[in-house]
PDB file of C-alpha atoms in Angstrom:
ATOM      1  CA  UNK L  21     -51.825 -31.453  94.815  1.00 41.00           C
ATOM      2  CA  UNK L  22     -48.672 -29.747  93.318  1.00 38.00           C
ATOM      3  CA  UNK L  23     -47.007 -31.655  90.621  1.00 41.00           C
ATOM      4  CA  UNK L  24     -43.297 -31.141  90.156  1.00 41.00           C
ATOM      5  CA  UNK L  25     -41.721 -31.967  86.822  1.00 43.00           C
ATOM      6  CA  UNK L  26     -38.368 -33.831  87.126  1.00 41.00           C
ATOM      7  CA  UNK L  27     -35.488 -31.703  85.791  1.00 44.00           C
ATOM      8  CA  UNK L  28     -33.702 -32.953  82.730  1.00 47.00           C
ATOM      9  CA  UNK L  29     -30.140 -34.329  82.866  1.00 48.00           C
ATOM     10  CA  UNK L  30     -28.956 -31.097  81.127  1.00 47.00           C
ATOM     11  CA  UNK L  31     -30.681 -28.911  83.722  1.00 45.00           C
ATOM     12  CA  UNK L  32     -29.131 -30.867  86.593  1.00 42.00           C
ATOM     13  CA  UNK L  33     -25.724 -30.477  85.117  1.00 50.00           C
ATOM     14  CA  UNK L  34     -26.237 -26.702  84.817  1.00 45.00           C
ATOM     15  CA  UNK L  35     -27.453 -26.532  88.416  1.00 40.00           C
ATOM     16  CA  UNK L  36     -24.419 -28.441  89.765  1.00 45.00           C
ATOM     17  CA  UNK L  37     -22.114 -26.183  87.760  1.00 43.00           C
ATOM     18  CA  UNK L  38     -23.755 -22.954  89.117  1.00 46.00           C
ATOM     19  CA  UNK L  39     -23.531 -24.176  92.716  1.00 45.00           C
ATOM     20  CA  UNK L  40     -19.822 -24.906  92.332  1.00 46.00           C
ATOM     21  CA  UNK L  41     -18.966 -21.476  90.873  1.00 46.00           C
ATOM     22  CA  UNK L  42     -17.649 -18.621  93.088  1.00 47.00           C
ATOM     23  CA  UNK L  43     -20.027 -15.812  94.017  1.00 48.00           C
ATOM     24  CA  UNK L  44     -20.441 -13.302  91.118  1.00 46.00           C
ATOM     25  CA  UNK L  45     -19.139 -15.677  88.429  1.00 47.00           C
ATOM     26  CA  UNK L  46     -21.362 -16.776  85.553  1.00 48.00           C
ATOM     27  CA  UNK L  47     -21.428 -20.223  84.255  1.00 46.00           C
ATOM     28  CA  UNK L  48     -20.412 -20.781  80.627  1.00 47.00           C
ATOM     29  CA  UNK L  49     -23.318 -21.555  78.341  1.00 48.00           C
ATOM     30  CA  UNK L  50     -24.011 -25.186  77.941  1.00 48.00           C
ATOM     31  CA  UNK L  51     -22.914 -26.559  74.492  1.00 47.00           C
ATOM     32  CA  UNK L  52     -25.776 -27.687  72.228  1.00 46.00           C
ATOM     33  CA  UNK L  53     -25.060 -30.460  69.784  1.00 47.00           C
ATOM     34  CA  UNK L  54     -25.108 -29.411  66.140  1.00 48.00           C
ATOM     35  CA  UNK L  55     -27.893 -31.391  64.485  1.00 44.00           C
ATOM     36  CA  UNK L  56     -26.084 -31.320  61.090  1.00 43.00           C
ATOM     37  CA  UNK L  57     -22.972 -32.831  62.594  1.00 43.00           C
ATOM     38  CA  UNK L  58     -24.532 -35.133  65.131  1.00 45.00           C
ATOM     39  CA  UNK L  59     -27.490 -36.052  62.985  1.00 46.00           C
ATOM     40  CA  UNK L  60     -31.144 -35.467  63.805  1.00 45.00           C
ATOM     41  CA  UNK L  61     -34.296 -37.353  63.604  1.00 49.00           C
ATOM     42  CA  UNK L  62     -35.498 -35.190  60.608  1.00 50.00           C
ATOM     43  CA  UNK L  63     -32.363 -35.921  58.540  1.00 50.00           C
ATOM     44  CA  UNK L  64     -30.213 -38.689  59.994  1.00 52.00           C
ATOM     45  CA  UNK L  65     -28.126 -39.036  56.790  1.00 54.00           C
ATOM     46  CA  UNK L  66     -27.678 -35.349  55.957  1.00 53.00           C
ATOM     47  CA  UNK L  67     -23.834 -35.504  55.812  1.00 52.00           C
ATOM     48  CA  UNK L  68     -23.879 -38.767  53.758  1.00 53.00           C
ATOM     49  CA  UNK L  69     -26.258 -37.335  51.262  1.00 59.00           C
ATOM     50  CA  UNK L  70     -24.046 -34.313  50.686  1.00 64.00           C
ATOM     51  CA  UNK L  71     -20.959 -36.439  49.856  1.00 63.00           C
ATOM     52  CA  UNK L  72     -20.138 -37.046  46.163  1.00 64.00           C
ATOM     53  CA  UNK L  73     -20.744 -40.574  44.862  1.00 67.00           C
ATOM     54  CA  UNK L  74     -17.603 -42.482  44.011  1.00 67.00           C
ATOM     55  CA  UNK L  75     -18.220 -44.816  41.048  1.00 62.00           C
ATOM     56  CA  UNK L  76     -17.160 -48.427  41.550  1.00 66.00           C
ATOM     57  CA  UNK L  77     -14.587 -49.593  39.012  1.00 58.00           C
ATOM     58  CA  UNK L  78     -13.762 -53.349  38.771  1.00 65.00           C
ATOM     59  CA  UNK L  79     -10.224 -53.517  37.463  1.00 58.00           C
ATOM     60  CA  UNK L  80     -10.470 -57.287  37.029  1.00 64.00           C
ATOM     61  CA  UNK L  81     -12.905 -56.853  34.164  1.00 68.00           C
ATOM     62  CA  UNK L  82     -11.176 -56.148  30.853  1.00 64.00           C
ATOM     63  CA  UNK L  83     -12.264 -52.931  29.106  1.00 72.00           C
ATOM     64  CA  UNK L  84     -14.710 -53.194  26.148  1.00 84.00           C
ATOM     65  CA  UNK L  85     -12.080 -51.558  23.870  1.00 91.00           C
ATOM     66  CA  UNK L  86      -9.778 -54.347  22.663  1.00 95.00           C
ATOM     67  CA  UNK L  87      -7.079 -51.901  21.709  1.00 95.00           C
ATOM     68  CA  UNK L  88      -7.158 -50.564  25.258  1.00 95.00           C
ATOM     69  CA  UNK L  89      -6.665 -54.082  26.510  1.00 96.00           C
ATOM     70  CA  UNK L  90      -3.611 -54.320  24.273  1.00 97.00           C
ATOM     71  CA  UNK L  91      -2.174 -51.014  25.608  1.00 96.00           C
ATOM     72  CA  UNK L  92      -2.874 -52.068  29.183  1.00 96.00           C
ATOM     73  CA  UNK L  93      -0.786 -55.203  28.658  1.00 96.00           C
ATOM     74  CA  UNK L  94       2.274 -53.558  27.155  1.00 97.00           C
ATOM     75  CA  UNK L  95       5.184 -54.572  29.405  1.00 97.00           C
ATOM     76  CA  UNK L  96       8.303 -55.019  27.258  1.00 97.00           C
ATOM     77  CA  UNK L  97      11.112 -52.560  27.665  1.00 95.00           C
ATOM     78  CA  UNK L  98      10.882 -49.898  25.014  1.00 96.00           C
ATOM     79  CA  UNK L  99      13.538 -49.761  22.197  1.00 95.00           C
ATOM     80  CA  UNK L 100      14.533 -46.481  20.618  1.00 94.00           C
ATOM     81  CA  UNK L 101      16.898 -45.377  17.877  1.00 94.00           C
ATOM     82  CA  UNK L 102      16.950 -44.577  14.091  1.00 96.00           C
ATOM     83  CA  UNK L 103      15.738 -48.054  13.137  1.00 96.00           C
ATOM     84  CA  UNK L 104      12.581 -47.591  15.129  1.00 97.00           C
ATOM     85  CA  UNK L 105      12.123 -44.147  13.718  1.00 97.00           C
ATOM     86  CA  UNK L 106      12.547 -45.398  10.181  1.00 97.00           C
ATOM     87  CA  UNK L 107      10.005 -48.173  10.589  1.00 96.00           C
ATOM     88  CA  UNK L 108       7.525 -45.928  12.220  1.00 96.00           C
ATOM     89  CA  UNK L 109       7.824 -43.415   9.427  1.00 96.00           C
ATOM     90  CA  UNK L 110       7.299 -46.213   6.859  1.00 96.00           C
ATOM     91  CA  UNK L 111       4.046 -47.360   8.555  1.00 95.00           C
ATOM     92  CA  UNK L 112       2.750 -43.756   8.855  1.00 94.00           C
ATOM     93  CA  UNK L 113       3.659 -42.983   5.208  1.00 96.00           C
ATOM     94  CA  UNK L 114       1.732 -46.069   4.034  1.00 96.00           C
ATOM     95  CA  UNK L 115      -1.588 -45.641   5.798  1.00 94.00           C
ATOM     96  CA  UNK L 116      -3.534 -47.767   3.326  1.00 96.00           C
ATOM     97  CA  UNK L 117      -1.295 -50.761   3.984  1.00 95.00           C
ATOM     98  CA  UNK L 118      -1.511 -50.234   7.796  1.00 94.00           C
ATOM     99  CA  UNK L 119      -5.350 -49.879   7.556  1.00 95.00           C
ATOM    100  CA  UNK L 120      -5.692 -53.151   5.493  1.00 96.00           C
ATOM    101  CA  UNK L 121      -3.588 -55.038   8.049  1.00 96.00           C
ATOM    102  CA  UNK L 122      -5.556 -53.512  10.919  1.00 95.00           C
ATOM    103  CA  UNK L 123      -8.792 -54.581   9.265  1.00 96.00           C
ATOM    104  CA  UNK L 124      -7.499 -58.135   8.671  1.00 96.00           C
ATOM    105  CA  UNK L 125      -6.379 -58.403  12.307  1.00 97.00           C
ATOM    106  CA  UNK L 126      -9.947 -57.854  13.539  1.00 95.00           C
ATOM    107  CA  UNK L 127     -10.739 -61.594  12.862  1.00 96.00           C
ATOM    108  CA  UNK L 128      -7.909 -62.921  15.026  1.00 98.00           C
ATOM    109  CA  UNK L 129      -6.785 -60.236  17.539  1.00 97.00           C
ATOM    110  CA  UNK L 130      -9.308 -60.945  20.273  1.00 97.00           C
ATOM    111  CA  UNK L 131      -8.298 -64.635  20.461  1.00 98.00           C
ATOM    112  CA  UNK L 132      -4.582 -63.698  20.587  1.00 98.00           C
ATOM    113  CA  UNK L 133      -5.018 -61.074  23.253  1.00 98.00           C
ATOM    114  CA  UNK L 134      -7.118 -63.352  25.373  1.00 97.00           C
ATOM    115  CA  UNK L 135      -4.551 -66.142  25.166  1.00 98.00           C
ATOM    116  CA  UNK L 136      -1.715 -63.665  26.101  1.00 98.00           C
ATOM    117  CA  UNK L 137      -3.702 -62.447  29.146  1.00 97.00           C
ATOM    118  CA  UNK L 138      -4.236 -66.022  30.311  1.00 97.00           C
ATOM    119  CA  UNK L 139      -0.523 -66.692  30.219  1.00 97.00           C
ATOM    120  CA  UNK L 140       0.493 -63.307  31.645  1.00 97.00           C
ATOM    121  CA  UNK L 141       2.569 -62.543  28.551  1.00 98.00           C
ATOM    122  CA  UNK L 142       3.249 -59.044  27.129  1.00 98.00           C
ATOM    123  CA  UNK L 143       0.512 -57.923  24.722  1.00 98.00           C
ATOM    124  CA  UNK L 144       3.117 -56.532  22.352  1.00 98.00           C
ATOM    125  CA  UNK L 145       3.239 -60.072  21.108  1.00 98.00           C
ATOM    126  CA  UNK L 146      -0.277 -59.630  19.646  1.00 98.00           C
ATOM    127  CA  UNK L 147       1.397 -57.245  17.204  1.00 98.00           C
ATOM    128  CA  UNK L 148       3.888 -59.825  15.987  1.00 98.00           C
ATOM    129  CA  UNK L 149       1.707 -61.128  13.122  1.00 98.00           C
ATOM    130  CA  UNK L 150       1.781 -57.592  11.680  1.00 97.00           C
ATOM    131  CA  UNK L 151       5.519 -58.021  11.175  1.00 97.00           C
ATOM    132  CA  UNK L 152       5.507 -61.733  10.320  1.00 97.00           C
ATOM    133  CA  UNK L 153       2.596 -61.997   7.849  1.00 97.00           C
ATOM    134  CA  UNK L 154       0.387 -58.891   7.930  1.00 97.00           C
ATOM    135  CA  UNK L 155      -2.153 -61.187   9.636  1.00 97.00           C
ATOM    136  CA  UNK L 156      -2.408 -63.398   6.662  1.00 97.00           C
ATOM    137  CA  UNK L 157      -2.923 -67.048   7.645  1.00 96.00           C
ATOM    138  CA  UNK L 158      -2.041 -68.148   4.170  1.00 96.00           C
ATOM    139  CA  UNK L 159       1.303 -66.236   3.930  1.00 97.00           C
ATOM    140  CA  UNK L 160       4.177 -68.294   2.638  1.00 96.00           C
ATOM    141  CA  UNK L 161       7.847 -67.320   2.547  1.00 94.00           C
ATOM    142  CA  UNK L 162      10.802 -68.531   0.502  1.00 92.00           C
ATOM    143  CA  UNK L 163      12.125 -70.141   3.604  1.00 90.00           C
ATOM    144  CA  UNK L 164       8.998 -72.344   3.574  1.00 95.00           C
ATOM    145  CA  UNK L 165       7.531 -70.558   6.615  1.00 97.00           C
ATOM    146  CA  UNK L 166       3.751 -70.737   6.532  1.00 97.00           C
ATOM    147  CA  UNK L 167       0.756 -69.144   8.276  1.00 98.00           C
ATOM    148  CA  UNK L 168       0.097 -66.090  10.365  1.00 98.00           C
ATOM    149  CA  UNK L 169       2.888 -66.892  12.773  1.00 98.00           C
ATOM    150  CA  UNK L 170       5.280 -68.087   9.983  1.00 98.00           C
ATOM    151  CA  UNK L 171       6.338 -71.445  11.335  1.00 98.00           C
ATOM    152  CA  UNK L 172       8.993 -73.324   9.341  1.00 96.00           C
ATOM    153  CA  UNK L 173       8.173 -77.035   8.978  1.00 97.00           C
ATOM    154  CA  UNK L 174      10.718 -78.271  11.620  1.00 96.00           C
ATOM    155  CA  UNK L 175       9.628 -75.840  14.336  1.00 96.00           C
ATOM    156  CA  UNK L 176       5.954 -76.548  13.579  1.00 97.00           C
ATOM    157  CA  UNK L 177       6.570 -80.244  14.059  1.00 97.00           C
ATOM    158  CA  UNK L 178       8.402 -79.543  17.306  1.00 97.00           C
ATOM    159  CA  UNK L 179       5.314 -77.742  18.610  1.00 97.00           C
ATOM    160  CA  UNK L 180       2.892 -80.451  17.416  1.00 97.00           C
ATOM    161  CA  UNK L 181       1.471 -78.668  14.398  1.00 98.00           C
ATOM    162  CA  UNK L 182       0.365 -81.482  12.032  1.00 97.00           C
ATOM    163  CA  UNK L 183       1.581 -81.172   8.448  1.00 97.00           C
ATOM    164  CA  UNK L 184       0.436 -83.677   5.845  1.00 95.00           C
ATOM    165  CA  UNK L 185      -1.185 -83.798   2.401  1.00 94.00           C
ATOM    166  CA  UNK L 186      -4.637 -83.000   3.765  1.00 94.00           C
ATOM    167  CA  UNK L 187      -3.881 -80.705   6.748  1.00 96.00           C
ATOM    168  CA  UNK L 188      -1.273 -78.111   7.762  1.00 97.00           C
ATOM    169  CA  UNK L 189      -2.029 -76.663  11.155  1.00 98.00           C
ATOM    170  CA  UNK L 190       0.487 -73.876  10.553  1.00 98.00           C
ATOM    171  CA  UNK L 191      -2.560 -72.212   8.833  1.00 97.00           C
ATOM    172  CA  UNK L 192      -4.894 -72.978  11.781  1.00 98.00           C
ATOM    173  CA  UNK L 193      -5.405 -69.820  13.865  1.00 97.00           C
ATOM    174  CA  UNK L 194      -6.072 -71.540  17.221  1.00 98.00           C
ATOM    175  CA  UNK L 195      -3.389 -74.267  16.922  1.00 98.00           C
ATOM    176  CA  UNK L 196      -0.690 -71.955  15.507  1.00 98.00           C
ATOM    177  CA  UNK L 197      -1.325 -69.301  18.091  1.00 98.00           C
ATOM    178  CA  UNK L 198      -0.985 -71.735  20.920  1.00 98.00           C
ATOM    179  CA  UNK L 199       2.243 -73.156  19.377  1.00 98.00           C
ATOM    180  CA  UNK L 200       3.720 -69.668  18.813  1.00 98.00           C
ATOM    181  CA  UNK L 201       3.051 -68.581  22.393  1.00 98.00           C
ATOM    182  CA  UNK L 202       4.595 -71.827  23.726  1.00 98.00           C
ATOM    183  CA  UNK L 203       7.687 -71.254  21.629  1.00 98.00           C
ATOM    184  CA  UNK L 204       7.980 -67.574  22.673  1.00 98.00           C
ATOM    185  CA  UNK L 205       7.707 -68.552  26.281  1.00 98.00           C
ATOM    186  CA  UNK L 206      10.440 -71.180  25.884  1.00 98.00           C
ATOM    187  CA  UNK L 207      12.932 -68.799  24.210  1.00 98.00           C
ATOM    188  CA  UNK L 208      12.186 -66.047  26.660  1.00 98.00           C
ATOM    189  CA  UNK L 209      12.967 -68.393  29.547  1.00 97.00           C
ATOM    190  CA  UNK L 210      16.236 -69.298  27.720  1.00 95.00           C
ATOM    191  CA  UNK L 211      17.440 -65.789  27.293  1.00 95.00           C
ATOM    192  CA  UNK L 212      15.539 -63.911  30.103  1.00 96.00           C
ATOM    193  CA  UNK L 213      14.992 -61.009  27.674  1.00 97.00           C
ATOM    194  CA  UNK L 214      11.953 -60.403  25.375  1.00 97.00           C
ATOM    195  CA  UNK L 215      14.018 -58.593  22.706  1.00 97.00           C
ATOM    196  CA  UNK L 216      16.421 -61.555  22.481  1.00 98.00           C
ATOM    197  CA  UNK L 217      13.402 -63.947  22.480  1.00 98.00           C
ATOM    198  CA  UNK L 218      11.916 -62.044  19.481  1.00 98.00           C
ATOM    199  CA  UNK L 219      15.252 -62.102  17.747  1.00 97.00           C
ATOM    200  CA  UNK L 220      15.411 -65.866  18.325  1.00 97.00           C
ATOM    201  CA  UNK L 221      11.880 -66.217  16.847  1.00 97.00           C
ATOM    202  CA  UNK L 222      13.123 -64.596  13.625  1.00 96.00           C
ATOM    203  CA  UNK L 223      16.751 -65.820  13.471  1.00 96.00           C
ATOM    204  CA  UNK L 224      16.754 -69.010  15.658  1.00 95.00           C
ATOM    205  CA  UNK L 225      17.578 -69.406  19.339  1.00 95.00           C
ATOM    206  CA  UNK L 226      20.869 -71.155  18.526  1.00 95.00           C
ATOM    207  CA  UNK L 227      22.149 -68.278  16.344  1.00 97.00           C
ATOM    208  CA  UNK L 228      21.138 -65.663  19.065  1.00 97.00           C
ATOM    209  CA  UNK L 229      22.791 -67.869  21.752  1.00 96.00           C
ATOM    210  CA  UNK L 230      26.033 -67.941  19.798  1.00 97.00           C
ATOM    211  CA  UNK L 231      26.016 -64.182  19.192  1.00 97.00           C
ATOM    212  CA  UNK L 232      25.425 -63.617  22.931  1.00 97.00           C
ATOM    213  CA  UNK L 233      28.373 -65.993  23.792  1.00 97.00           C
ATOM    214  CA  UNK L 234      30.635 -64.199  21.288  1.00 97.00           C
ATOM    215  CA  UNK L 235      29.915 -60.779  22.857  1.00 97.00           C
ATOM    216  CA  UNK L 236      30.501 -62.218  26.347  1.00 97.00           C
ATOM    217  CA  UNK L 237      33.973 -63.510  25.291  1.00 97.00           C
ATOM    218  CA  UNK L 238      34.808 -60.069  23.825  1.00 97.00           C
ATOM    219  CA  UNK L 239      33.552 -58.311  27.041  1.00 97.00           C
ATOM    220  CA  UNK L 240      30.797 -56.601  24.976  1.00 97.00           C
ATOM    221  CA  UNK L 241      27.166 -55.951  26.006  1.00 97.00           C
ATOM    222  CA  UNK L 242      24.770 -58.754  25.178  1.00 96.00           C
ATOM    223  CA  UNK L 243      21.538 -56.804  24.691  1.00 95.00           C
ATOM    224  CA  UNK L 244      19.644 -56.894  21.422  1.00 95.00           C
ATOM    225  CA  UNK L 245      21.051 -53.650  20.021  1.00 93.00           C
ATOM    226  CA  UNK L 246      24.678 -54.811  20.726  1.00 96.00           C
ATOM    227  CA  UNK L 247      24.520 -58.173  18.883  1.00 96.00           C
ATOM    228  CA  UNK L 248      25.720 -58.679  15.382  1.00 96.00           C
ATOM    229  CA  UNK L 249      22.847 -60.152  13.351  1.00 96.00           C
ATOM    230  CA  UNK L 250      21.389 -60.289   9.868  1.00 96.00           C
ATOM    231  CA  UNK L 251      19.670 -57.160   8.591  1.00 95.00           C
ATOM    232  CA  UNK L 252      16.261 -58.793   8.625  1.00 94.00           C
ATOM    233  CA  UNK L 253      16.623 -59.551  12.360  1.00 96.00           C
ATOM    234  CA  UNK L 254      18.176 -56.128  13.015  1.00 96.00           C
ATOM    235  CA  UNK L 255      14.910 -54.526  11.742  1.00 96.00           C
ATOM    236  CA  UNK L 256      12.610 -57.066  13.255  1.00 97.00           C
ATOM    237  CA  UNK L 257      12.269 -55.742  16.835  1.00 97.00           C
ATOM    238  CA  UNK L 258      12.333 -52.072  15.711  1.00 97.00           C
ATOM    239  CA  UNK L 259       9.324 -52.815  13.436  1.00 97.00           C
ATOM    240  CA  UNK L 260       7.450 -54.272  16.397  1.00 98.00           C
ATOM    241  CA  UNK L 261       8.346 -51.283  18.511  1.00 97.00           C
ATOM    242  CA  UNK L 262       7.190 -48.849  15.807  1.00 97.00           C
ATOM    243  CA  UNK L 263       3.828 -50.545  15.721  1.00 97.00           C
ATOM    244  CA  UNK L 264       3.618 -50.413  19.472  1.00 97.00           C
ATOM    245  CA  UNK L 265       4.242 -46.685  19.408  1.00 97.00           C
ATOM    246  CA  UNK L 266       1.486 -46.118  16.918  1.00 97.00           C
ATOM    247  CA  UNK L 267      -1.036 -48.249  18.802  1.00 96.00           C
ATOM    248  CA  UNK L 268      -0.012 -46.601  22.153  1.00 96.00           C
ATOM    249  CA  UNK L 269      -0.738 -43.111  20.732  1.00 95.00           C
ATOM    250  CA  UNK L 270      -2.955 -43.455  17.699  1.00 91.00           C
ATOM    251  CA  UNK L 271      -3.866 -39.745  17.674  1.00 89.00           C
TER     252      UNK L 271
END
């Protein structure tokens, strides 16, 4: 008995094509699937294996380098000018002083940066104790300002920092940091400008408000650089900007 093998689907398609062609014409060769492109039983993942591996980076996890976290959170508008240049030159010409302050900050900076990130505040503020107290929680000024954030007694009481014979929370790192950030948020919302908020922290929000109103009456700009203010306050924000420049590009 003669056994006939059934033709494959590919052979049937070729036969139909040859029957439909005019006499003398040749059918085009049947396309054969490329096993590399289509995949084969021997190597079904050939193309995927050849692709480079893209590392997964979770941007919601803070980097291990604390200073990089500080840089990532910089969001204040930059200030430029001769006062910034002068303060930056002073810090760079006094590397021993800068190094001592940086070493002292290691005890407190992680907590401050973490609190700023929780509140969504600019991390430039983490550098403010450089300017205020050189990160010395026992610093005391002639104006009776005390602690790392240099609270005067009245402002400390306003922000619930206890002050009595046995305890002064202006020296307390956790309590004073919370109070300082509360105060800075308040004066930022008052002025809508971080440079004016910082000037208010140094000079007082009432004094800055009056200086702004005076410039408005005179038709003058009301930004930080345009206000008339005491020399200490005039250098205050440029000093912070100079530190920001150094931290941003330590090399």
